[in-house]
Amino acid sequence: MENVCRARGEFDDIRPYNDDEVALAMRRIAQSQWLPQLAHFVFPEQNAQDVARMLQDISTAREFQLRVMYHFNREVMRRSTTQFVCEGLEQLQPATPYLFVSNHRDIVLDASLLQNALVDAGHDTCEITFGANLMTHPTVVDIGKSNKMFRVERGGNKRQFYESELHLSRYIRHAIVDRGSSVWIAQRNGRTKDGLDRTEPALIKMFALSGTGNKLTSLAQLNIVPVAVSYEYESCDLLKAREMAQATHKPYVKQPGEDINSIITGISQPKGRVHFRVTKPLGAAQLEPLAHLPLNDAVRQVALMIDHAIIDAYQLMPTNMAAYAMLHPEGPQNAQWDEAKAWLSQRLQQLTTDEERRHLLHIYANPVAAKQQIKQS
């Protein structure tokens, strides 16, 4: 208990709320000026006063997730998806904590929708990384930290970035190894914009350095589980295409409120079919054979393992196949992709330049190319 208390103090700057802090957060959310809008979305058949009273009865993070966030996710699925499937959870043990390393396409939903799938399959929910750049309003902080989300610092100089990443990885190890709580983290810093899902080796290195002793054994203790998230209609696709086109000419600088706009767009934009696949954990049998390699080489190999697992598990949609066919008209064509081609053509018309249109097609086509590459490797 002494070690746990010490660790809690060590991580107070980034950790989620403890249960004794959740009750106070619920009262603040109930009094927030945002409550009517939030209540209308999550509980469309209830009035804001009833939702406020319900919030003030909540005193734990688990209650908040089951009584509020579970219904939020169900509303997102009802309003903006035609199908939601999560496969592979039967490979996991309910009592075992895991580190879910996921490709990252939507700021909120990649992790949030997985929570519902975990609950439906009889697993506990996981803790979730939450970028400090998104913690811009007290109500957002209260919702996030009550939802088992923990802070990830962005920016700073090279030394500050290294220290914050190591601090983060130590907290993740503490959550998994000491407290038995699963954790979700994206495979890279920020969302995939170009449709190519790649794991940052530096992230894996931080996980290895967060423990003691053999670094590959240290990684195996985290029970890494690659997760592939696939959307039929890519979250914020037009916004991503415009950003990439601008970034080819000069460094892209976010505008005030841009992240919040991306969150709202991702939640409300039609997503069509949504497919999650949870792959097999990377255990000692997969990791320890790399122990003879220098650390940097070993973590690159682990990153490639995660990449291959995610790419292999990625569910290609007609939009992916249609975009690839549009970029490669000399290749195979299929009448089954015609509807998706028509939809993509309409999306292309909403963009201004040929460069933006090219980026949009690559967002959808690149997962096809990635699958072809791993088959050839």
Steps between C-alpha positions, in 0.01 A plus 500: 500500500787738578644454149158561341449819702847623406429425133168680511675810623768462233242497223251757631582731209372257237284228659120467470279605791481271798148402599495754781561772239235375258205602718622862509554495125144375445362797694705739288383334174138516623539877544688558174354722230572215258271258683185559289688423176679198647180365656306542175757296308555218749147477640271646233183382678588664834508864602814667627373523858451122522847442357649745751338311787629171363854640475492611861421140603821373334799453728744271310668492161339162428153646563574794271619271223206261524225757561624777268788414266354162400184680386704771327672233291170332422360832377806556281452156347126548455534839334811462285573133428321231303684216675744457787699178541783420742675167451773324697407579860451128565881468485536709816466397863253721694723511809819589309597866439616587148666787315284558194717662230264622229518672168357849540242638258257694723596714800229362730329199346791260442530452875146586607322244283742231617378566854146391409631187331701415812196546724277293272758218503524496881833684533577805710551826315850634442673826579550726198764753397371856467708771331571805713411712196140379536474586870409859429179534703421395860193300390706310242755421771228381739341276238832361383654429840174349629508276192835345604696722260851613586696796376763479224723805472579637155782727385798636691865468407664164431599443862156595634332275246721206602428554869124529447498184285693306764267631773203390291642154436572454871141592581373249243716228656372596845139478377548158339750323728422654841128571474389242243329757275505469121614802299431628147761701309541594135788344307634847419483857621185639339257358249596331175426757232614316186342159559834332580499358851853493642621443856758741637803297619568774758170411667602136532842604631338704776296197604818291511685761705212539748583168665808347657719212387476346154325747269316237295372333818396847612295538180345155539369598846275761336303243295501710181191442284494662153155629403388582145226761454333536158237753392313469172492880482823636647456732796564866405612393152454842337674677787793258481533542122508879529755486783734268309480716189596808702778314682674414172585869450567625855476377860137456595385717791174412671244774539327573834214257556616265223533195727149550642366533146669171408348331807149620413543413131627153586208433733228631269631413152349184343743211539312218328633161606747505789721200569733438795726197521689419818801284414697250707715641783873527438640280773841375607503237225490775236720757676778316682663363180589864427696533826837450327450812287610851598208679663429733208494210255277295730242777545491557123419131457225522763356807325498303173321212674229740613482660154458163329235388750298820450535507121411132473195548725384821328162442335507633144173669399359568152619859541859376537478277194325767293757767585785266410330416169450872426871565556596193293252491208729257317451243778209268586155661514183363655139605454450444875709811560288728277283631785807581706659671199193720463515589869871584475434715192253705701756544778762610248266773376500652849874566478661796326827381346626194317759456774228477765309250286810287453558491875138399562528203265826393664338511846265226382736317263810473719366218722467289183861576405616424856338156493665427168839598640486271803389211282810551286739540796 
